[in-house]
CSV table of N, CA, C and O in Angstrom, one decimal:
chain,number,residue,atom,x,y,z
D,273,ARG,N,97.4,77.3,93.9
D,273,ARG,CA,97.9,78.3,94.8
D,273,ARG,C,97.8,79.7,94.2
D,273,ARG,O,97.4,80.7,94.9
D,274,VAL,N,98.0,79.8,92.9
D,274,VAL,CA,98.0,81.1,92.2
D,274,VAL,C,96.5,81.6,92.2
D,274,VAL,O,96.2,82.8,92.4
D,275,LYS,N,95.6,80.7,92.0
D,275,LYS,CA,94.2,81.1,91.9
D,275,LYS,C,93.7,81.5,93.3
D,275,LYS,O,92.9,82.5,93.4
D,276,SER,N,94.1,80.8,94.3
D,276,SER,CA,93.6,81.2,95.7
D,276,SER,C,94.2,82.6,96.0
D,276,SER,O,93.5,83.4,96.7
D,277,LYS,N,95.4,82.9,95.6
D,277,LYS,CA,96.0,84.2,95.9
D,277,LYS,C,95.3,85.3,95.2
D,277,LYS,O,95.0,86.3,95.7
D,278,TYR,N,94.9,85.0,93.9
D,278,TYR,CA,94.1,85.9,93.2
D,278,TYR,C,92.8,86.3,93.9
D,278,TYR,O,92.4,87.4,94.0
D,279,HIS,N,92.1,85.2,94.3
D,279,HIS,CA,90.8,85.5,95.0
D,279,HIS,C,91.0,86.2,96.3
D,279,HIS,O,90.2,87.0,96.7
D,280,MET,N,92.1,85.9,97.0
D,280,MET,CA,92.4,86.7,98.3
D,280,MET,C,92.6,88.1,97.9
D,280,MET,O,92.2,89.0,98.7
D,281,GLU,N,93.4,88.4,96.9
D,281,GLU,CA,93.6,89.8,96.4
D,281,GLU,C,92.3,90.5,96.1
D,281,GLU,O,92.1,91.6,96.5
D,282,GLN,N,91.4,89.8,95.5
D,282,GLN,CA,90.1,90.4,95.1
D,282,GLN,C,89.3,90.7,96.4
D,282,GLN,O,88.7,91.8,96.5
D,283,ALA,N,89.3,89.8,97.4
D,283,ALA,CA,88.7,90.0,98.6
D,283,ALA,C,89.3,91.2,99.4
D,283,ALA,O,88.6,92.0,100.0
D,284,ALA,N,90.6,91.3,99.4
D,284,ALA,CA,91.3,92.3,100.1
D,284,ALA,C,91.0,93.7,99.5
D,284,ALA,O,90.8,94.7,100.2
D,285,ILE,N,90.9,93.7,98.1
D,285,ILE,CA,90.6,95.0,97.4
D,285,ILE,C,89.2,95.4,97.9
D,285,ILE,O,88.9,96.6,98.0
D,286,GLY,N,88.3,94.4,98.1
D,286,GLY,CA,86.9,94.7,98.6
D,286,GLY,C,86.9,95.1,100.0
D,286,GLY,O,85.8,95.4,100.5
D,287,GLY,N,88.0,95.0,100.7
D,287,GLY,CA,88.0,95.5,102.1
D,287,GLY,C,87.9,94.4,103.2
D,287,GLY,O,87.6,94.7,104.3
D,288,HIS,N,88.1,93.2,102.8
D,288,HIS,CA,88.1,92.0,103.8
D,288,HIS,C,89.4,91.9,104.6
D,288,HIS,O,90.4,91.6,104.0
D,289,PRO,N,89.4,92.2,105.9
D,289,PRO,CA,90.6,92.3,106.6
D,289,PRO,C,91.3,90.9,106.8
D,289,PRO,O,92.5,90.8,106.8
D,290,ILE,N,90.5,89.8,106.8
D,290,ILE,CA,91.2,88.5,107.0
D,290,ILE,C,91.9,88.1,105.7
D,290,ILE,O,93.0,87.6,105.7
D,291,ALA,N,91.3,88.5,104.5
D,291,ALA,CA,92.0,88.2,103.3
D,291,ALA,C,93.3,89.1,103.2
D,291,ALA,O,94.4,88.6,102.8
D,292,ARG,N,93.3,90.3,103.7
D,292,ARG,CA,94.5,91.1,103.7
D,292,ARG,C,95.5,90.5,104.6
D,292,ARG,O,96.7,90.5,104.3
D,293,HIS,N,95.1,90.0,105.8
D,293,HIS,CA,96.0,89.4,106.7
D,293,HIS,C,96.7,88.1,106.0
D,293,HIS,O,97.9,87.9,106.1
D,294,ASN,N,95.8,87.3,105.4
D,294,ASN,CA,96.3,86.1,104.7
D,294,ASN,C,97.3,86.5,103.6
D,294,ASN,O,98.3,85.7,103.4
D,295,LEU,N,97.1,87.5,102.9
D,295,LEU,CA,98.1,88.0,101.9
D,295,LEU,C,99.4,88.3,102.5
D,295,LEU,O,100.5,88.0,102.0
D,296,GLY,N,99.3,89.0,103.7
D,296,GLY,CA,100.5,89.3,104.4
D,296,GLY,C,101.3,88.0,104.8
D,296,GLY,O,102.5,88.0,104.7
D,297,CYS,N,100.6,87.0,105.2
D,297,CYS,CA,101.2,85.7,105.6
D,297,CYS,C,101.8,85.1,104.4
D,297,CYS,O,102.9,84.5,104.4
D,298,ILE,N,101.1,85.1,103.2
D,298,ILE,CA,101.7,84.6,102.0
D,298,ILE,C,103.0,85.3,101.6
D,298,ILE,O,103.9,84.7,101.2
D,299,GLU,N,102.9,86.6,101.7
D,299,GLU,CA,104.1,87.4,101.3
D,299,GLU,C,105.3,87.1,102.3
D,299,GLU,O,106.5,87.2,101.9
D,300,CYS,N,105.0,86.8,103.5
D,300,CYS,CA,106.1,86.5,104.5
D,300,CYS,C,106.6,85.1,104.2
D,300,CYS,O,107.7,84.7,104.7
D,301,ASN,N,105.9,84.3,103.4
D,301,ASN,CA,106.2,82.9,103.1
D,301,ASN,C,106.4,82.1,104.4
D,301,ASN,O,107.4,81.6,104.7
D,302,LEU,N,105.3,82.0,105.1
D,302,LEU,CA,105.3,81.3,106.3
D,302,LEU,C,105.4,79.8,106.1
D,302,LEU,O,105.5,79.0,107.1
D,303,ASP,N,105.3,79.4,104.9
D,303,ASP,CA,105.4,77.9,104.6
D,303,ASP,C,106.8,77.4,104.5
D,303,ASP,O,107.1,76.3,104.1
D,304,GLY,N,107.8,78.2,105.0
D,304,GLY,CA,109.2,77.7,105.1
D,304,GLY,C,110.1,78.2,104.1
D,304,GLY,O,111.3,78.0,104.2
D,305,GLU,N,109.6,78.9,103.0
D,305,GLU,CA,110.5,79.4,102.0
D,305,GLU,C,111.3,80.6,102.6
D,305,GLU,O,110.9,81.3,103.5
D,306,VAL,N,112.5,80.9,102.0
D,306,VAL,CA,113.4,81.9,102.5
D,306,VAL,C,113.1,83.3,102.0
D,306,VAL,O,113.2,84.2,102.7
D,307,ASN,N,112.8,83.4,100.7
D,307,ASN,CA,112.7,84.7,100.1
D,307,ASN,C,111.4,85.3,100.1
D,307,ASN,O,110.7,85.5,99.2
D,308,GLY,N,110.9,85.7,101.3
D,308,GLY,CA,109.7,86.4,101.5
D,308,GLY,C,109.8,87.9,101.2
D,308,GLY,O,110.9,88.5,101.3
D,309,ASN,N,108.7,88.5,100.8
D,309,ASN,CA,108.7,90.0,100.5
D,309,ASN,C,108.2,90.6,101.8
D,309,ASN,O,107.0,90.9,101.9
D,310,ILE,N,109.1,91.0,102.7
D,310,ILE,CA,108.7,91.5,104.0
D,310,ILE,C,108.0,92.8,103.9
D,310,ILE,O,107.1,93.1,104.7
D,311,GLU,N,108.5,93.7,103.0
D,311,GLU,CA,107.8,95.0,102.9
D,311,GLU,C,106.4,94.9,102.5
D,311,GLU,O,105.5,95.6,103.1
D,312,ARG,N,106.1,94.0,101.5
D,312,ARG,CA,104.7,93.8,101.1
D,312,ARG,C,103.9,93.2,102.2
D,312,ARG,O,102.7,93.6,102.4
D,313,ALA,N,104.5,92.2,102.9
D,313,ALA,CA,103.8,91.6,104.0
D,313,ALA,C,103.5,92.6,105.1
D,313,ALA,O,102.3,92.6,105.6
D,314,LYS,N,104.4,93.4,105.4
D,314,LYS,CA,104.2,94.4,106.4
D,314,LYS,C,103.1,95.4,106.0
D,314,LYS,O,102.2,95.7,106.8
D,315,ARG,N,103.0,95.8,104.8
D,315,ARG,CA,102.0,96.7,104.3
D,315,ARG,C,100.6,96.0,104.4
D,315,ARG,O,99.6,96.6,104.9
D,316,HIS,N,100.5,94.8,104.0
D,316,HIS,CA,99.2,94.0,104.1
D,316,HIS,C,98.8,93.9,105.5
D,316,HIS,O,97.6,94.1,105.9
D,317,LEU,N,99.7,93.6,106.4
D,317,LEU,CA,99.4,93.4,107.8
D,317,LEU,C,99.0,94.7,108.5
D,317,LEU,O,98.0,94.8,109.3
D,318,ILE,N,99.6,95.8,108.1
D,318,ILE,CA,99.3,97.1,108.7
D,318,ILE,C,97.9,97.5,108.2
D,318,ILE,O,97.1,98.0,109.0
D,319,ILE,N,97.5,97.3,107.0
D,319,ILE,CA,96.2,97.6,106.5
D,319,ILE,C,95.1,96.8,107.2
D,319,ILE,O,94.1,97.3,107.6
D,320,ALA,N,95.4,95.5,107.4
D,320,ALA,CA,94.5,94.6,108.1
D,320,ALA,C,94.3,95.1,109.6
D,320,ALA,O,93.2,95.1,110.1
D,321,ALA,N,95.4,95.5,110.2
D,321,ALA,CA,95.4,96.0,111.6
D,321,ALA,C,94.6,97.3,111.7
D,321,ALA,O,93.8,97.5,112.6
D,322,VAL,N,94.7,98.1,110.7
D,322,VAL,CA,94.0,99.4,110.6
D,322,VAL,C,92.5,99.1,110.5
D,322,VAL,O,91.7,99.9,111.0
D,323,GLN,N,92.2,98.0,109.8
D,323,GLN,CA,90.8,97.6,109.7
D,323,GLN,C,90.2,97.0,110.9
D,323,GLN,O,89.0,96.6,111.0
D,324,GLY,N,91.0,96.8,111.9
D,324,GLY,CA,90.6,96.3,113.2
D,324,GLY,C,90.8,94.8,113.4
D,324,GLY,O,90.3,94.2,114.4
D,325,TYR,N,91.6,94.2,112.6
D,325,TYR,CA,91.9,92.7,112.7
D,325,TYR,C,93.0,92.5,113.7
D,325,TYR,O,94.2,92.8,113.4
D,326,ASP,N,92.7,91.9,114.9
D,326,ASP,CA,93.7,91.8,116.0
D,326,ASP,C,94.8,90.8,115.7
D,326,ASP,O,95.9,91.0,116.2
D,327,LEU,N,94.6,89.8,115.0
D,327,LEU,CA,95.6,88.8,114.7
D,327,LEU,C,96.8,89.5,113.9
D,327,LEU,O,97.9,89.2,114.1
D,328,SER,N,96.4,90.4,113.0
D,328,SER,CA,97.4,91.1,112.2
D,328,SER,C,98.3,92.0,113.2
D,328,SER,O,99.5,92.1,113.0
D,329,MET,N,97.6,92.6,114.2
D,329,MET,CA,98.3,93.4,115.2
D,329,MET,C,99.3,92.5,115.9
D,329,MET,O,100.5,92.9,116.2
D,330,LYS,N,98.9,91.3,116.3
D,330,LYS,CA,99.8,90.4,117.0
D,330,LYS,C,101.0,90.0,116.1
D,330,LYS,O,102.1,89.9,116.6
D,331,MET,N,100.7,89.8,114.8
D,331,MET,CA,101.8,89.4,113.9
D,331,MET,C,102.8,90.5,113.7
D,331,MET,O,104.0,90.3,113.7
D,332,LEU,N,102.2,91.8,113.7
D,332,LEU,CA,103.1,92.9,113.5
D,332,LEU,C,104.0,93.1,114.8
D,332,LEU,O,105.2,93.4,114.7
D,333,LEU,N,103.4,92.8,116.0
D,333,LEU,CA,104.2,92.8,117.2
D,333,LEU,C,105.3,91.8,117.2
D,333,LEU,O,106.5,92.1,117.5
D,334,ALA,N,105.0,90.6,116.7
D,334,ALA,CA,106.0,89.5,116.5
D,334,ALA,C,107.1,90.0,115.6
D,334,ALA,O,108.3,89.7,115.8
D,335,MET,N,106.7,90.6,114.4
D,335,MET,CA,107.7,91.1,113.5
D,335,MET,C,108.6,92.2,114.0
D,335,MET,O,109.7,92.3,113.7
D,336,PHE,N,107.9,93.0,114.9
D,336,PHE,CA,108.7,94.1,115.6
D,336,PHE,C,109.8,93.5,116.5
D,336,PHE,O,110.9,94.0,116.5
D,337,LYS,N,109.4,92.4,117.2
D,337,LYS,CA,110.4,91.8,118.1
D,337,LYS,C,111.5,91.2,117.3
D,337,LYS,O,112.7,91.0,117.8
D,338,GLU,N,111.3,90.8,116.0
D,338,GLU,CA,112.3,90.2,115.2
D,338,GLU,C,113.1,91.3,114.5
D,338,GLU,O,114.1,91.1,113.7
D,339,GLY,N,112.7,92.6,114.6
D,339,GLY,CA,113.4,93.7,114.0
D,339,GLY,C,112.9,94.0,112.5
D,339,GLY,O,113.6,94.7,111.8
D,340,LEU,N,111.8,93.4,112.2
D,340,LEU,CA,111.3,93.6,110.8
D,340,LEU,C,110.3,94.8,110.6
D,340,LEU,O,110.1,95.2,109.5
D,341,VAL,N,109.8,95.3,111.7
D,341,VAL,CA,108.9,96.4,111.7
D,341,VAL,C,109.4,97.5,112.6
D,341,VAL,O,109.9,97.2,113.7
D,342,SER,N,109.4,98.7,112.1
D,342,SER,CA,109.9,99.8,112.9
D,342,SER,C,108.9,100.2,114.1
D,342,SER,O,107.7,99.9,114.0
D,343,LYS,N,109.5,100.8,115.1
D,343,LYS,CA,108.7,101.2,116.2
D,343,LYS,C,107.6,102.2,115.8
D,343,LYS,O,106.4,102.2,116.3
D,344,ASP,N,107.9,103.1,114.9
D,344,ASP,CA,106.9,104.1,114.4
D,344,ASP,C,105.8,103.4,113.6
D,344,ASP,O,104.6,103.8,113.8
D,345,ASP,N,106.1,102.4,112.8
D,345,ASP,CA,105.1,101.7,112.0
D,345,ASP,C,104.2,101.0,113.0
D,345,ASP,O,102.9,101.0,112.8
D,346,LEU,N,104.8,100.3,114.0
D,346,LEU,CA,104.0,99.6,115.0
D,346,LEU,C,103.1,100.5,115.8
D,346,LEU,O,101.9,100.2,116.0
D,347,ALA,N,103.6,101.6,116.2
D,347,ALA,CA,102.8,102.6,117.0
D,347,ALA,C,101.6,103.1,116.2
D,347,ALA,O,100.5,103.2,116.7
D,348,ALA,N,101.9,103.5,114.9
D,348,ALA,CA,100.8,104.0,114.0
D,348,ALA,C,99.7,102.9,113.8
D,348,ALA,O,98.5,103.2,113.8
D,349,ALA,N,100.2,101.7,113.6
D,349,ALA,CA,99.2,100.6,113.4
D,349,ALA,C,98.4,100.4,114.6
D,349,ALA,O,97.2,100.1,114.6
D,350,LEU,N,99.0,100.4,115.8
D,350,LEU,CA,98.3,100.2,117.1
D,350,LEU,C,97.3,101.3,117.3
D,350,LEU,O,96.1,101.0,117.7
D,351,ARG,N,97.6,102.6,117.0
D,351,ARG,CA,96.7,103.7,117.2
D,351,ARG,C,95.5,103.5,116.3
D,351,ARG,O,94.3,103.7,116.6
D,352,ALA,N,95.8,103.2,115.0
D,352,ALA,CA,94.7,103.0,114.0
D,352,ALA,C,93.8,101.8,114.3
D,352,ALA,O,92.6,101.8,114.2
D,353,ASN,N,94.5,100.7,114.8
D,353,ASN,CA,93.7,99.5,115.2
D,353,ASN,C,92.8,99.9,116.4
D,353,ASN,O,91.6,99.5,116.3
D,354,GLN,N,93.2,100.6,117.3
D,354,GLN,CA,92.4,100.9,118.5
D,354,GLN,C,91.3,101.8,118.1
D,354,GLN,O,90.1,101.7,118.5
D,355,ALA,N,91.5,102.8,117.1
D,355,ALA,CA,90.5,103.6,116.6
D,355,ALA,C,89.4,102.8,115.9
D,355,ALA,O,88.2,103.1,116.1
D,356,ALA,N,89.8,101.8,115.1
D,356,ALA,CA,88.9,101.0,114.4
D,356,ALA,C,88.0,100.2,115.4
D,356,ALA,O,86.8,100.0,115.2
D,357,VAL,N,88.7,99.6,116.4
D,357,VAL,CA,87.9,98.9,117.4
D,357,VAL,C,86.9,99.8,118.2
D,357,VAL,O,85.8,99.4,118.4
D,358,ASP,N,87.4,101.0,118.5
D,358,ASP,CA,86.5,101.9,119.2
D,358,ASP,C,85.3,102.3,118.4
D,358,ASP,O,84.2,102.6,118.9
D,359,ALA,N,85.5,102.4,117.1
D,359,ALA,CA,84.5,102.9,116.2
D,359,ALA,C,83.4,101.8,116.0
D,359,ALA,O,82.2,102.2,115.7
D,360,THR,N,83.7,100.6,116.3
D,360,THR,CA,82.7,99.5,116.2
D,360,THR,C,81.9,99.3,117.5
D,360,THR,O,81.0,98.5,117.5
D,361,LYS,N,82.3,100.0,118.5
D,361,LYS,CA,81.6,99.8,119.8
D,361,LYS,C,80.3,100.6,119.8
D,361,LYS,O,80.2,101.7,119.3
D,362,SER,N,79.2,100.0,120.3
D,362,SER,CA,77.9,100.6,120.4
D,362,SER,C,77.2,100.0,121.6
D,362,SER,O,77.5,98.8,122.0
D,363,PRO,N,76.2,100.7,122.1
D,363,PRO,CA,75.4,100.1,123.2
D,363,PRO,C,74.7,98.8,122.7
D,363,PRO,O,74.5,97.9,123.5
D,364,GLN,N,74.3,98.7,121.5
D,364,GLN,CA,73.6,97.5,121.0
D,364,GLN,C,74.5,96.3,121.0
D,364,GLN,O,74.1,95.2,121.4
D,365,ARG,N,75.8,96.5,120.6
D,365,ARG,CA,76.7,95.4,120.6
D,365,ARG,C,77.1,95.0,122.0
D,365,ARG,O,77.2,93.8,122.3
D,366,ASP,N,77.2,96.0,122.9
D,366,ASP,CA,77.5,95.6,124.3
D,366,ASP,C,76.3,94.8,124.9
D,366,ASP,O,76.6,93.8,125.6
D,367,ALA,N,75.1,95.2,124.6
D,367,ALA,CA,73.9,94.5,125.1
D,367,ALA,C,73.9,93.1,124.5
D,367,ALA,O,73.6,92.1,125.2
D,368,ALA,N,74.2,92.9,123.2
D,368,ALA,CA,74.2,91.6,122.6
D,368,ALA,C,75.3,90.7,123.2
D,368,ALA,O,75.0,89.5,123.4
D,369,GLU,N,76.4,91.3,123.4
D,369,GLU,CA,77.5,90.5,124.0
D,369,GLU,C,77.2,90.1,125.4
D,369,GLU,O,77.4,88.9,125.8
D,370,GLU,N,76.5,90.9,126.2
D,370,GLU,CA,76.1,90.6,127.5
D,370,GLU,C,75.0,89.5,127.5
D,370,GLU,O,75.1,88.5,128.3
D,371,TYR,N,74.1,89.6,126.5
D,371,TYR,CA,73.1,88.6,126.4
D,371,TYR,C,73.7,87.2,126.0
D,371,TYR,O,73.3,86.2,126.6
D,372,ASP,N,74.7,87.2,125.2
D,372,ASP,CA,75.4,86.0,124.8
D,372,ASP,C,76.1,85.3,125.9
D,372,ASP,O,76.2,84.1,126.0
D,373,GLN,N,76.6,86.1,126.9
D,373,GLN,CA,77.3,85.5,128.0
D,373,GLN,C,76.3,84.7,128.9
D,373,GLN,O,76.7,83.7,129.5
D,374,TYR,N,75.1,85.1,129.0
D,374,TYR,CA,74.1,84.5,129.9
D,374,TYR,C,73.2,83.5,129.3
D,374,TYR,O,72.4,82.9,129.9
D,375,SER,N,73.3,83.4,128.0
D,375,SER,CA,72.4,82.4,127.3
D,375,SER,C,73.1,81.1,127.2
D,375,SER,O,74.3,81.0,127.2
D,376,CYS,N,72.3,80.0,127.0
D,376,CYS,CA,72.9,78.7,126.9
D,376,CYS,C,73.5,78.4,125.6
D,376,CYS,O,73.3,78.5,124.6
């Protein structure tokens, strides 16, 4: 487990949003342990959301509903997430997505 966390940290440092999200989940201790580091988890999830990873945004929303994330943090993450998603839009991607819909 320690080795896998190390490799996820290295991937997160390299800019991989899913690794960052997974680190957030590890810090929350979603495996049932009680003593999670919520602040570190929140930071990891916000960074992944800013990189455009939607699952982190959903998790932040769930944490907001539990009272673990402030409204300001959630709003800032949502704006940054939307900006990242908008930055990846292009006519070529739209054409490829349309092509995939009609192909077998």
